DNA sequence: GCCGTTTTCGGCCCGACTGTTTTCAGTCG
């Protein structure tokens, strides 16, 4: 039973192999586009296909042929076409596609003209001088090839993607330098980081200025640059120590909006906008939206819009699309804009740890921090006893902690301090404190911390039990995944979000950039199910509050609106929700 | 291989940079 991710990976594998054979580039691109569509699909493709295979073709980018291949994969666990390609093409060639500056045409050349079948034989062909006899393989190209291989060898297991919360601070520190550079008007980061993707492959920086040379020099002389990959008048690229690539684009200030739009992407979003421009007799690129030139215009038609993103969307008959929503294309964008949750609307933190368990701040320090952020409510939710590694609280310690939280309230007149717990959801779905204890708390965040490799069906059952527990308000980091580290649980999110909506339990978007759990696609499911969502920083130290932006971005990517986000509610509404779940429980248990 | 307000064929986003070339192919985003 292939997952959507596995189907996507299979389609990408076909695309890679086709690429190397020199197949039609549009055909290759069709497989890549279908792969992206499969990955972005929130419905389970296998379930869709089993119910009605024709539904697959309703997904944009999946047509007759690819739909048939997906069905073939689901029913026979193989795709004959893929096996044929694999029998013809040495498996080691695919790895060569990942070398900087090496694409499918070059790999094809290596293979057919120099007998290269993998990285080892490529090295051999370089060292023996055999490669120098191949067309287009001049001294400079071979030198670059050596450098790419060396960079790869040195990197070893160096990551190819980086977590959002690690990439954004790097981008901002580089922008801070560029903003002080002579002639710079505007500077911003674009790309997948601006779209708030949970991981990014590289950084895209955009600068408008009067002095290109000064900006290029400032950029290329920054500390941490390991290797310069390109150095042109309007575009520079460099690899940082640690492997991250940074691209810099320099444009005139008058077209900053067009360039920002263009370099923010996503690729599919750009293609959609360009096609829309063409249909309206216009042409869109990073220098603006122009009329198609008439004979008297020369190469470029009259400018329609370029200064701001808003003006370009408007000229295309669309509302401005927030960067987090730019994975979308097609009819989704023609809907009226949603009231997406915004960073400044978050006024309550409902998941925070103190020195009582594994936090670094005291109750008072945490409360002061919340006040400084303008929050009206803060829940202190230290770990429960099963999280021994985090110094989880025994019932006796918890009782004393509740008293300490209530006592601290007097010192913070503008902040409502809530006594809570982040209680472990045990492997079978039981909670780590008994109901009598939980009933003493204002807020119960129930989270899975152990047994994170259990079967999906067991995980679903486990989490459902916690979601439907009347004393639980929030399910903390529901899957327990660690980005680029641990997959975590894979429960049936359709079941979970439906149950959450039914029981009034909120699902958490944990803002820490190593978690972002719920992930964007899960938020989308929660929104579709009508479930409540909490955006929480899971504060362990003062710096964690700054992660809120990543959680908000993830929530926005999933289409979360203010009214479904409990952290944005007025204090009275929040307290009523916290209390109502409890009284609902009392009612039920008294029957 | 996908797709359709020029719909079953003939397009498919477009520009910068690099290196190898004498005008362009390949890569990348």
Coordinates of C-alpha atoms (C1' of nucleotides) in Angstrom, one line a residue:
Chain A
X1 CA 0.0 0.0 0.0
X2 CA 2.0 3.0 -1.3
X3 CA 1.6 6.3 0.5
X4 CA 1.3 9.6 -1.4
X5 CA 4.9 10.3 -0.6
X6 CA 5.9 6.9 -2.1
X7 CA 3.9 7.5 -5.2
X8 CA 5.5 10.9 -5.6
X9 CA 9.0 9.3 -5.1
X10 CA 8.2 6.7 -7.8
X11 CA 7.1 9.3 -10.3
X12 CA 10.3 11.3 -9.6
X13 CA 12.3 8.2 -10.1
X14 CA 10.7 7.8 -13.5
X15 CA 11.4 11.4 -14.3
X16 CA 15.1 11.1 -13.3
X17 CA 15.6 8.1 -15.5
X18 CA 13.7 9.5 -18.5
X19 CA 15.8 12.7 -18.1
X20 CA 19.0 10.7 -18.5
X21 CA 17.8 8.9 -21.6
X22 CA 17.3 12.3 -23.2
X23 CA 13.5 12.0 -23.3
X24 CA 11.3 15.0 -24.2
X25 CA 11.8 17.6 -21.5
X26 CA 8.1 18.3 -21.3
X27 CA 7.4 14.7 -20.7
X28 CA 10.0 14.6 -17.9
X29 CA 8.5 17.8 -16.5
X30 CA 5.0 16.2 -16.6
X31 CA 6.2 13.4 -14.4
X32 CA 7.8 15.9 -12.0
X33 CA 4.7 18.0 -11.9
X34 CA 2.6 14.9 -11.2
X35 CA 5.0 14.0 -8.4
X36 CA 4.5 17.3 -6.8
X37 CA 0.8 17.0 -7.2
X38 CA 0.8 13.6 -5.5
X39 CA 2.9 14.9 -2.6
X40 CA 0.7 17.9 -2.1
X41 CA -2.5 15.9 -2.2
X42 CA -4.1 15.6 1.3
X43 CA -6.4 12.8 0.3
X44 CA -5.0 9.3 0.3
X45 CA -4.4 8.5 -3.4
X46 CA -4.6 4.8 -2.9
X47 CA -8.0 5.1 -1.2
X48 CA -9.1 7.4 -4.0
X49 CA -7.9 5.0 -6.7
X50 CA -9.5 2.0 -5.1
X51 CA -12.8 3.7 -4.8
X52 CA -12.8 5.2 -8.3
X53 CA -9.6 5.3 -10.4
X54 CA -11.0 8.1 -12.7
X55 CA -10.9 10.5 -9.7
X56 CA -7.1 10.5 -10.0
X57 CA -7.4 12.3 -13.3
X58 CA -9.2 15.2 -11.7
X59 CA -6.0 16.1 -10.0
X60 CA -4.2 18.8 -12.0
X61 CA -1.1 17.4 -13.5
X62 CA -2.2 13.8 -13.5
X63 CA -3.6 12.6 -16.8
X64 CA -4.6 9.3 -18.4
X65 CA -1.1 7.8 -18.6
X66 CA 0.2 8.7 -15.1
X67 CA -3.1 7.8 -13.5
X68 CA -2.8 4.4 -15.1
X69 CA 0.7 4.1 -13.7
X70 CA -0.4 5.0 -10.2
X71 CA -3.2 2.4 -10.4
X72 CA -0.6 -0.1 -11.6
X73 CA 1.7 0.7 -8.7
X74 CA -1.2 0.3 -6.2
X75 CA -2.5 -3.0 -7.6
X76 CA 0.7 -4.7 -8.6
X77 CA 3.3 -2.9 -6.4
X78 CA 5.4 -2.2 -9.5
X79 CA 5.4 -0.1 -12.6
X80 CA 6.6 -2.0 -15.7
X81 CA 7.9 1.2 -17.4
X82 CA 10.0 2.0 -14.3
X83 CA 11.5 -1.5 -14.3
X84 CA 12.3 -1.2 -18.0
X85 CA 14.1 2.1 -17.5
X86 CA 16.0 0.7 -14.5
X87 CA 17.1 -2.3 -16.6
X88 CA 18.5 0.0 -19.3
X89 CA 20.1 2.8 -17.2
X90 CA 22.9 2.2 -14.7
X91 CA 21.5 3.1 -11.2
X92 CA 24.7 5.0 -10.3
X93 CA 24.0 7.7 -12.9
X94 CA 21.1 9.1 -10.9
X95 CA 23.5 10.2 -8.2
X96 CA 25.5 12.2 -10.7
X97 CA 22.4 14.5 -11.2
X98 CA 23.0 15.8 -7.7
X99 CA 26.4 17.2 -8.6
X100 CA 26.4 21.0 -8.8
X101 CA 26.4 22.1 -12.5
X102 CA 25.6 18.6 -13.8
X103 CA 22.2 18.0 -15.4
X104 CA 20.6 15.2 -17.4
X105 CA 22.3 16.2 -20.7
X106 CA 25.7 16.1 -19.2
X107 CA 25.0 12.7 -17.4
X108 CA 23.8 11.4 -20.8
X109 CA 27.1 12.6 -22.3
X110 CA 29.2 11.0 -19.5
X111 CA 27.4 7.7 -20.0
X112 CA 27.3 7.4 -23.8
X113 CA 30.6 9.1 -24.7
X114 CA 32.8 8.1 -21.7
X115 CA 31.3 4.9 -20.4
X116 CA 30.6 6.5 -17.0
X117 CA 28.1 4.5 -14.9
X118 CA 28.5 6.0 -11.4
X119 CA 30.5 8.5 -9.3
X120 CA 33.5 6.2 -9.1
X121 CA 33.8 5.7 -12.9
X122 CA 33.3 9.5 -13.4
X123 CA 36.3 10.2 -11.1
X124 CA 38.3 7.6 -13.0
X125 CA 37.3 9.2 -16.4
X126 CA 38.5 12.6 -15.1
X127 CA 41.8 11.3 -13.6
X128 CA 42.6 9.3 -16.7
X129 CA 42.0 12.2 -19.0
X130 CA 39.3 10.2 -20.9
X131 CA 36.7 12.8 -20.1
X132 CA 38.7 15.6 -21.8
X133 CA 38.1 13.9 -25.1
X134 CA 34.4 14.3 -24.8
X135 CA 32.6 17.2 -26.5
X136 CA 32.0 20.3 -24.4
X137 CA 34.4 19.0 -21.7
X138 CA 36.9 21.8 -21.6
X139 CA 39.5 22.4 -18.9
X140 CA 37.3 24.8 -17.0
X141 CA 34.4 22.4 -17.0
X142 CA 36.5 19.5 -15.7
X143 CA 38.0 21.7 -13.1
X144 CA 34.5 22.7 -11.9
X145 CA 33.5 19.0 -12.0
X146 CA 36.4 18.2 -9.7
X147 CA 35.3 20.9 -7.3
X148 CA 31.7 19.7 -7.3
X149 CA 32.9 16.1 -6.5
X150 CA 35.2 17.4 -3.8
X151 CA 32.5 19.5 -2.3
X152 CA 30.3 16.5 -2.2
X153 CA 32.9 14.2 -0.7
X154 CA 33.9 16.8 1.9
X155 CA 30.2 17.2 2.8
X156 CA 29.8 13.5 3.3
X157 CA 26.3 13.2 4.7
X158 CA 25.8 17.0 4.5
X159 CA 22.2 17.9 4.3
X160 CA 20.6 19.0 1.1
X161 CA 17.7 20.6 2.9
X162 CA 17.7 22.9 6.0
X163 CA 15.1 23.6 8.6
X164 CA 13.2 26.9 8.2
X165 CA 14.2 28.1 11.7
X166 CA 17.8 27.6 10.9
X167 CA 17.7 29.1 7.4
X168 CA 15.7 32.3 8.2
X169 CA 18.1 33.7 10.8
X170 CA 21.0 33.2 8.3
X171 CA 19.0 35.0 5.7
X172 CA 18.2 37.9 8.1
X173 CA 21.8 38.3 9.2
X174 CA 22.9 38.5 5.6
X175 CA 20.2 41.0 4.7
X176 CA 21.3 43.1 7.7
X177 CA 24.7 43.4 6.1
X178 CA 23.3 44.1 2.7
X179 CA 21.0 46.8 4.0
X180 CA 23.9 48.8 5.2
X181 CA 25.7 48.5 1.9
X182 CA 26.0 51.6 -0.3
X183 CA 23.1 52.2 -2.7
X184 CA 20.8 49.5 -1.3
X185 CA 17.1 50.5 -1.4
X186 CA 15.3 47.3 -0.4
X187 CA 16.4 43.9 0.6
X188 CA 14.3 40.8 1.4
X189 CA 14.5 37.0 1.3
X190 CA 12.2 35.2 -1.1
X191 CA 11.9 31.6 -2.2
X192 CA 10.6 28.7 -0.1
X193 CA 11.8 30.5 3.1
X194 CA 9.3 33.3 2.5
X195 CA 6.6 30.8 1.7
X196 CA 7.3 29.3 5.1
X197 CA 8.1 25.8 4.0
X198 CA 9.2 23.6 6.8
X199 CA 12.5 22.9 5.1
X200 CA 14.3 24.9 2.4
X201 CA 16.9 23.8 -0.1
X202 CA 18.5 27.2 -0.5
X203 CA 18.1 30.8 0.4
X204 CA 17.0 33.4 -2.2
X205 CA 18.0 37.0 -1.3
X206 CA 16.7 40.0 -3.3
X207 CA 18.2 43.5 -3.3
X208 CA 17.3 46.6 -5.1
X209 CA 20.1 49.1 -5.4
X210 CA 22.0 51.8 -7.4
X211 CA 25.4 50.1 -7.2
X212 CA 25.5 46.5 -8.2
X213 CA 29.2 46.1 -7.8
X214 CA 29.1 47.2 -4.1
X215 CA 26.3 44.7 -3.4
X216 CA 28.1 41.9 -5.1
X217 CA 31.3 42.6 -3.2
X218 CA 29.4 42.9 0.1
X219 CA 27.7 39.6 -0.5
X220 CA 30.7 37.6 -1.7
X221 CA 32.9 38.8 1.1
X222 CA 30.6 37.7 3.9
X223 CA 32.0 35.3 6.4
X224 CA 30.8 31.8 6.1
X225 CA 31.0 31.6 2.3
X226 CA 32.8 28.5 1.2
X227 CA 32.5 28.5 -2.5
X228 CA 31.3 31.0 -5.1
X229 CA 29.1 29.3 -7.7
X230 CA 28.2 32.3 -9.8
X231 CA 29.1 35.9 -10.0
X232 CA 27.3 38.0 -12.6
X233 CA 26.0 41.5 -12.7
X234 CA 22.5 40.7 -11.4
X235 CA 22.9 37.3 -10.0
X236 CA 25.5 35.8 -7.5
X237 CA 25.4 32.4 -5.9
X238 CA 27.5 30.9 -3.1
X239 CA 27.7 27.9 -1.0
X240 CA 28.0 28.4 2.8
X241 CA 30.1 26.3 5.1
X242 CA 27.7 23.6 6.1
X243 CA 26.4 23.2 2.6
X244 CA 23.6 25.8 2.3
X245 CA 23.4 27.6 -1.0
X246 CA 22.5 31.3 -1.1
X247 CA 21.4 33.0 -4.3
X248 CA 21.4 36.8 -4.6
X249 CA 19.5 38.7 -7.2
X250 CA 20.0 42.4 -7.8
X251 CA 17.3 44.5 -9.5
X252 CA 16.2 48.1 -10.0
X253 CA 14.1 49.4 -7.2
X254 CA 11.2 50.1 -9.6
X255 CA 10.7 46.4 -10.3
X256 CA 11.3 45.1 -6.8
X257 CA 7.7 43.9 -6.5
X258 CA 7.9 41.9 -9.7
X259 CA 11.2 40.4 -8.7
X260 CA 10.0 39.5 -5.2
X261 CA 6.9 37.9 -6.7
X262 CA 9.0 36.0 -9.2
X263 CA 11.6 34.8 -6.7
X264 CA 9.1 33.8 -4.1
X265 CA 7.6 31.2 -6.3
X266 CA 6.5 28.5 -6.0
X267 CA 7.4 27.3 -9.4
X268 CA 3.9 26.1 -10.1
X269 CA 2.4 29.3 -8.9
X270 CA 4.7 31.3 -11.2
X271 CA 3.7 29.1 -14.2
X272 CA 0.1 29.7 -13.3
X273 CA 0.5 33.5 -13.2
X274 CA 2.5 33.5 -16.4
X275 CA -0.1 31.5 -18.2
X276 CA -2.8 33.9 -16.9
X277 CA -0.7 36.8 -18.2
X278 CA -0.4 35.2 -21.6
X279 CA -4.2 34.7 -21.7
X280 CA -4.6 38.4 -21.1
X281 CA -2.2 39.4 -23.9
X282 CA 0.5 40.2 -21.3
X283 CA 3.8 38.8 -20.4
X284 CA 5.2 38.3 -16.8
X285 CA 8.8 38.0 -15.8
X286 CA 11.0 39.3 -12.9
X287 CA 11.1 42.7 -14.5
X288 CA 7.3 43.2 -14.5
X289 CA 4.0 42.6 -16.2
X290 CA 4.1 44.0 -19.7
X291 CA 1.7 44.1 -22.6
X292 CA 2.7 41.9 -25.5
X293 CA 4.7 44.2 -27.7
X294 CA 3.2 45.5 -30.9
X295 CA 5.3 46.0 -33.9
X296 CA 6.1 49.6 -32.9
X297 CA 7.1 48.7 -29.4
X298 CA 10.3 46.8 -30.0
X299 CA 11.1 43.8 -27.8
X300 CA 9.2 44.9 -24.8
X301 CA 5.5 46.0 -24.6
X302 CA 4.1 48.8 -22.4
X303 CA 4.6 48.2 -18.7
X304 CA 1.4 47.3 -16.8
X305 CA 2.8 46.7 -13.3
X306 CA 6.1 46.0 -11.5
X307 CA 6.5 48.1 -8.4
X308 CA 4.5 45.9 -6.0
X309 CA 3.2 42.4 -5.8
X310 CA -0.2 43.7 -5.2
X311 CA -0.3 45.8 -8.4
X312 CA 0.7 42.7 -10.4
X313 CA -1.9 40.4 -8.9
X314 CA -4.5 43.1 -9.4
X315 CA -3.6 43.5 -13.0
X316 CA -4.1 39.8 -13.4
X317 CA -7.5 40.0 -11.8
X318 CA -6.4 38.3 -8.6
X319 CA -6.3 39.2 -4.9
X320 CA -2.8 39.5 -3.5
X321 CA -1.9 36.0 -2.4
X322 CA 0.1 35.6 0.9
X323 CA 3.4 33.9 0.3
X324 CA 2.4 30.9 2.4
X325 CA -0.4 30.2 0.0
X326 CA 1.7 30.3 -3.1
X327 CA 1.9 26.6 -3.5
X328 CA -1.5 27.0 -4.9
X329 CA -2.5 27.5 -8.5
X330 CA -5.6 27.4 -10.5
X331 CA -9.1 28.0 -9.3
X332 CA -8.1 27.9 -5.6
X333 CA -6.6 31.4 -6.0
X334 CA -9.7 33.0 -7.6
X335 CA -11.7 32.5 -4.4
X336 CA -12.0 35.5 -2.1
X337 CA -8.9 35.7 0.2
X338 CA -9.3 33.9 3.5
X339 CA -9.0 35.6 6.9
X340 CA -5.7 33.8 7.5
X341 CA -4.4 33.9 11.1
X342 CA -1.7 36.5 11.6
X343 CA 1.3 36.6 13.9
X344 CA 0.1 39.7 15.8
X345 CA -3.3 38.1 16.5
X346 CA -1.7 35.5 18.8
X347 CA -2.3 36.6 22.3
X348 CA -2.0 33.5 24.4
X349 CA 0.6 30.8 24.8
X350 CA -0.8 27.5 26.0
X351 CA 2.3 25.3 26.1
X352 CA 5.2 26.4 28.2
X353 CA 7.7 24.7 30.6
X354 CA 9.5 26.0 33.7
X355 CA 12.5 24.9 35.7
X356 CA 10.1 22.5 37.4
X357 CA 10.5 20.1 34.5
X358 CA 12.9 20.8 31.6
X359 CA 12.5 24.5 31.0
X360 CA 15.1 27.1 31.8
X361 CA 12.8 29.9 33.1
X362 CA 10.9 30.2 36.4
X363 CA 7.2 30.8 36.5
X364 CA 7.9 34.5 37.1
X365 CA 10.4 34.8 34.2
X366 CA 8.0 33.0 31.9
X367 CA 5.1 35.3 32.9
X368 CA 7.2 38.4 32.4
X369 CA 8.2 37.2 29.0
X370 CA 4.5 36.6 28.1
X371 CA 3.7 40.1 29.4
X372 CA 6.4 41.6 27.2
X373 CA 4.9 40.0 24.2
X374 CA 1.5 41.5 25.0
X375 CA -0.1 38.2 25.7
X376 CA -3.3 38.1 27.8
X377 CA -2.9 34.4 28.9
X378 CA -0.2 32.0 29.6
X379 CA -0.5 28.3 30.4
X380 CA 2.3 26.7 32.5
X381 CA 2.4 23.1 31.3
X382 CA 5.3 21.2 32.7
X383 CA 5.9 17.5 31.8
X384 CA 4.1 14.7 33.5
X385 CA 5.8 11.8 35.4
X386 CA 6.3 9.4 32.5
X387 CA 8.6 12.0 30.9
X388 CA 11.3 11.2 33.5
X389 CA 14.1 12.3 31.1
X390 CA 12.4 15.8 31.2
X391 CA 12.1 15.7 35.0
X392 CA 8.3 15.2 34.7
X393 CA 6.3 16.0 37.8
X394 CA 4.8 13.4 40.2
X395 CA 1.3 14.1 41.3
X396 CA 2.6 15.6 44.6
X397 CA 5.0 17.9 42.8
X398 CA 2.3 18.9 40.4
X399 CA -0.1 19.9 43.2
X400 CA 2.6 22.1 44.7
X401 CA 3.3 23.5 41.3
X402 CA -0.3 24.4 40.8
X403 CA -0.2 26.3 44.1
X404 CA 2.9 28.2 43.0
X405 CA 1.3 29.2 39.7
X406 CA -1.9 30.4 41.5
X407 CA 0.3 32.4 43.9
X408 CA 2.3 34.0 41.1
X409 CA -0.9 35.3 39.5
X410 CA -1.0 38.2 42.0
X411 CA 2.2 39.6 40.5
X412 CA 0.8 39.8 37.0
X413 CA -2.4 41.8 36.8
X414 CA -2.6 42.0 33.0
X415 CA -1.8 38.3 32.4
X416 CA -4.0 35.3 33.2
X417 CA -1.8 32.5 34.4
X418 CA -3.3 29.1 33.8
X419 CA -2.2 26.0 35.6
X420 CA -1.7 23.2 33.2
X421 CA 0.3 20.2 32.3
X422 CA 1.8 18.6 29.2
X423 CA 0.6 15.1 30.1
X424 CA 2.0 12.1 28.3
X425 CA -0.2 10.1 26.1
X426 CA 0.9 6.6 26.9
X427 CA 1.3 4.0 24.1
X428 CA -2.2 2.7 24.6
X429 CA -3.8 6.1 24.7
X430 CA -4.2 6.4 28.5
X431 CA -3.0 9.6 30.1
X432 CA -0.2 9.9 32.5
X433 CA -2.3 11.4 35.3
X434 CA -5.6 10.1 36.6
X435 CA -8.8 12.1 35.8
X436 CA -9.0 13.5 39.4
X437 CA -5.7 15.1 39.0
X438 CA -6.3 16.4 35.5
X439 CA -9.6 17.9 36.7
X440 CA -7.6 20.3 38.9
X441 CA -5.9 21.9 35.9
X442 CA -7.0 24.8 33.8
X443 CA -5.3 23.5 30.7
X444 CA -4.4 19.9 29.7
X445 CA -2.1 19.5 26.7
X446 CA -1.8 15.8 25.9
X447 CA 1.2 14.8 23.9
X448 CA 2.9 11.6 22.6
X449 CA 6.6 11.5 23.7
X450 CA 7.5 7.8 23.6
X451 CA 6.5 4.8 21.4
X452 CA 6.7 7.0 18.3
X453 CA 7.3 4.1 16.0
X454 CA 4.1 2.2 16.6
X455 CA 1.9 1.1 13.7
X456 CA -0.4 3.7 12.2
X457 CA -3.5 1.8 13.3
X458 CA -2.3 1.7 16.9
X459 CA -1.2 5.4 16.7
X460 CA -4.7 6.4 15.4
X461 CA -6.3 4.5 18.3
X462 CA -3.9 6.0 20.8
X463 CA -4.5 9.6 19.7
X464 CA -8.3 9.2 19.3
X465 CA -8.5 8.1 22.9
X466 CA -6.7 11.3 24.0
X467 CA -8.7 13.5 21.6
X468 CA -12.0 12.2 22.9
X469 CA -11.0 12.5 26.6
X470 CA -13.2 15.2 28.0
X471 CA -10.4 16.7 30.1
X472 CA -8.0 17.2 27.3
X473 CA -8.0 20.6 25.6
X474 CA -5.1 20.3 23.2
X475 CA -3.1 17.5 21.6
X476 CA 0.5 18.6 21.6
X477 CA 2.8 17.9 18.6
X478 CA 0.4 15.1 17.5
X479 CA 2.8 13.0 15.5
X480 CA 6.0 13.6 17.4
X481 CA 8.0 14.0 14.2
X482 CA 11.4 15.7 14.2
X483 CA 12.1 17.4 10.9
X484 CA 15.0 15.7 9.0
X485 CA 15.4 13.4 12.0
X486 CA 12.4 11.2 12.9
X487 CA 9.2 10.4 11.1
X488 CA 7.1 10.1 14.2
X489 CA 3.6 8.6 14.2
X490 CA 1.6 8.2 11.1
X491 CA -2.0 8.1 12.3
X492 CA -5.1 8.5 10.1
X493 CA -5.3 12.3 10.2
X494 CA -8.8 12.3 8.6
X495 CA -10.1 10.3 11.6
X496 CA -8.2 12.4 14.1
X497 CA -9.3 15.8 12.7
X498 CA -12.9 14.6 12.5
X499 CA -12.8 13.4 16.1
X500 CA -11.1 16.7 17.2
X501 CA -13.8 18.7 15.5
X502 CA -16.5 16.6 17.1
X503 CA -15.1 16.8 20.6
X504 CA -13.9 20.4 20.6
X505 CA -10.3 19.4 21.2
X506 CA -7.7 21.6 19.6
X507 CA -4.8 20.1 17.6
X508 CA -1.5 21.9 18.2
X509 CA 0.8 23.4 15.7
X510 CA 4.1 23.2 17.7
X511 CA 6.1 26.2 16.6
X512 CA 9.6 24.8 17.2
X513 CA 11.3 24.6 13.8
X514 CA 12.5 21.1 14.5
X515 CA 8.8 20.0 14.9
X516 CA 6.3 22.1 13.1
X517 CA 3.8 19.5 14.0
X518 CA 0.9 19.6 12.9
X519 CA 2.6 20.1 9.6
X520 CA 1.0 22.3 6.9
X521 CA -1.0 19.4 5.2
X522 CA -2.4 18.3 8.5
X523 CA -3.5 21.8 9.3
X524 CA -5.3 21.8 6.0
X525 CA -7.1 18.6 7.0
X526 CA -8.0 20.1 10.4
X527 CA -9.4 23.2 8.7
X528 CA -11.4 21.0 6.3
X529 CA -12.8 19.0 9.2
X530 CA -13.7 22.2 11.1
X531 CA -11.4 21.4 14.1
X532 CA -9.8 23.9 16.4
X533 CA -6.1 24.5 16.2
X534 CA -3.7 25.9 18.8
X535 CA -0.4 27.5 17.8
X536 CA 2.0 27.0 20.7
X537 CA 5.7 27.8 21.1
X538 CA 6.3 24.9 23.6
X539 CA 8.5 27.3 25.5
X540 CA 11.6 25.9 27.1
X541 CA 13.7 29.0 27.0
X542 CA 13.2 32.7 26.2
X543 CA 14.3 32.3 22.6
X544 CA 11.5 29.9 21.8
X545 CA 8.9 32.6 21.8
X546 CA 10.6 33.8 18.5
X547 CA 9.6 30.6 16.9
X548 CA 6.0 31.8 16.8
X549 CA 6.5 33.1 13.3
X550 CA 7.3 29.6 12.0
X551 CA 4.2 28.1 13.6
X552 CA 2.0 30.9 12.2
X553 CA 3.5 30.4 8.7
X554 CA 2.8 26.6 8.9
X555 CA -0.8 27.4 10.0
X556 CA -1.3 29.9 7.2
X557 CA 0.1 27.3 4.7
X558 CA -2.7 25.1 5.9
X559 CA -5.3 27.8 5.5
X560 CA -6.0 28.3 9.2
X561 CA -8.2 31.3 10.0
X562 CA -8.3 33.4 13.1
X563 CA -11.6 32.0 14.3
X564 CA -10.3 28.5 14.4
X565 CA -7.1 29.4 16.2
X566 CA -7.7 29.4 20.0
X567 CA -4.6 31.5 20.7
X568 CA -6.1 34.5 18.9
X569 CA -9.4 34.5 20.8
X570 CA -10.2 37.1 23.4
X571 CA -9.4 36.0 26.9
X572 CA -13.0 35.5 27.8
X573 CA -13.7 33.2 24.9
X574 CA -10.5 31.2 25.6
X575 CA -11.4 30.8 29.2
X576 CA -14.9 29.8 28.3
X577 CA -13.7 27.1 26.0
X578 CA -11.2 25.8 28.6
X579 CA -14.0 25.6 31.1
X580 CA -16.7 24.2 28.9
X581 CA -14.8 21.1 28.1
X582 CA -14.4 20.5 31.8
X583 CA -18.1 21.1 32.6
X584 CA -19.1 18.9 29.7
X585 CA -17.0 16.2 31.4
X586 CA -18.7 16.8 34.8
X587 CA -22.1 16.5 33.2
X588 CA -21.2 13.2 31.5
X589 CA -19.6 11.6 34.6
X590 CA -22.6 12.6 36.8
X591 CA -25.0 10.7 34.6
Chain B
dG1 C1' 2.8 13.4 -20.6
dC2 C1' -0.7 17.1 -19.8
dC3 C1' -4.1 20.2 -21.3
dG4 C1' -8.1 23.2 -23.5
dT5 C1' -12.5 30.9 -23.4
dT6 C1' -7.6 29.9 -30.4
dT7 C1' -9.8 22.2 -27.2
dT8 C1' -8.1 16.4 -29.7
dC9 C1' -3.1 19.2 -31.8
dG10 C1' 0.5 21.9 -30.7
dG11 C1' 2.0 24.1 -27.5
dC12 C1' 4.2 23.7 -22.8
dC13 C1' 7.6 30.2 -18.3
dC14 C1' 11.6 32.6 -19.0
dG15 C1' 16.0 34.9 -18.0
dA16 C1' 21.0 34.9 -15.9
dC17 C1' 25.2 32.8 -15.9
dT18 C1' 28.9 29.7 -17.5
dG19 C1' 31.8 27.5 -20.6
dT20 C1' 32.6 26.3 -25.0
dT21 C1' 31.7 28.1 -28.5
dT22 C1' 32.0 31.6 -33.2
dT23 C1' 26.1 31.9 -32.0
dC24 C1' 24.7 28.5 -28.5
dA25 C1' 23.8 24.5 -25.1
dG26 C1' 23.2 23.3 -20.6
dT27 C1' 22.1 24.3 -15.9
dC28 C1' 19.7 26.6 -12.5
dG29 C1' 16.1 28.8 -10.2

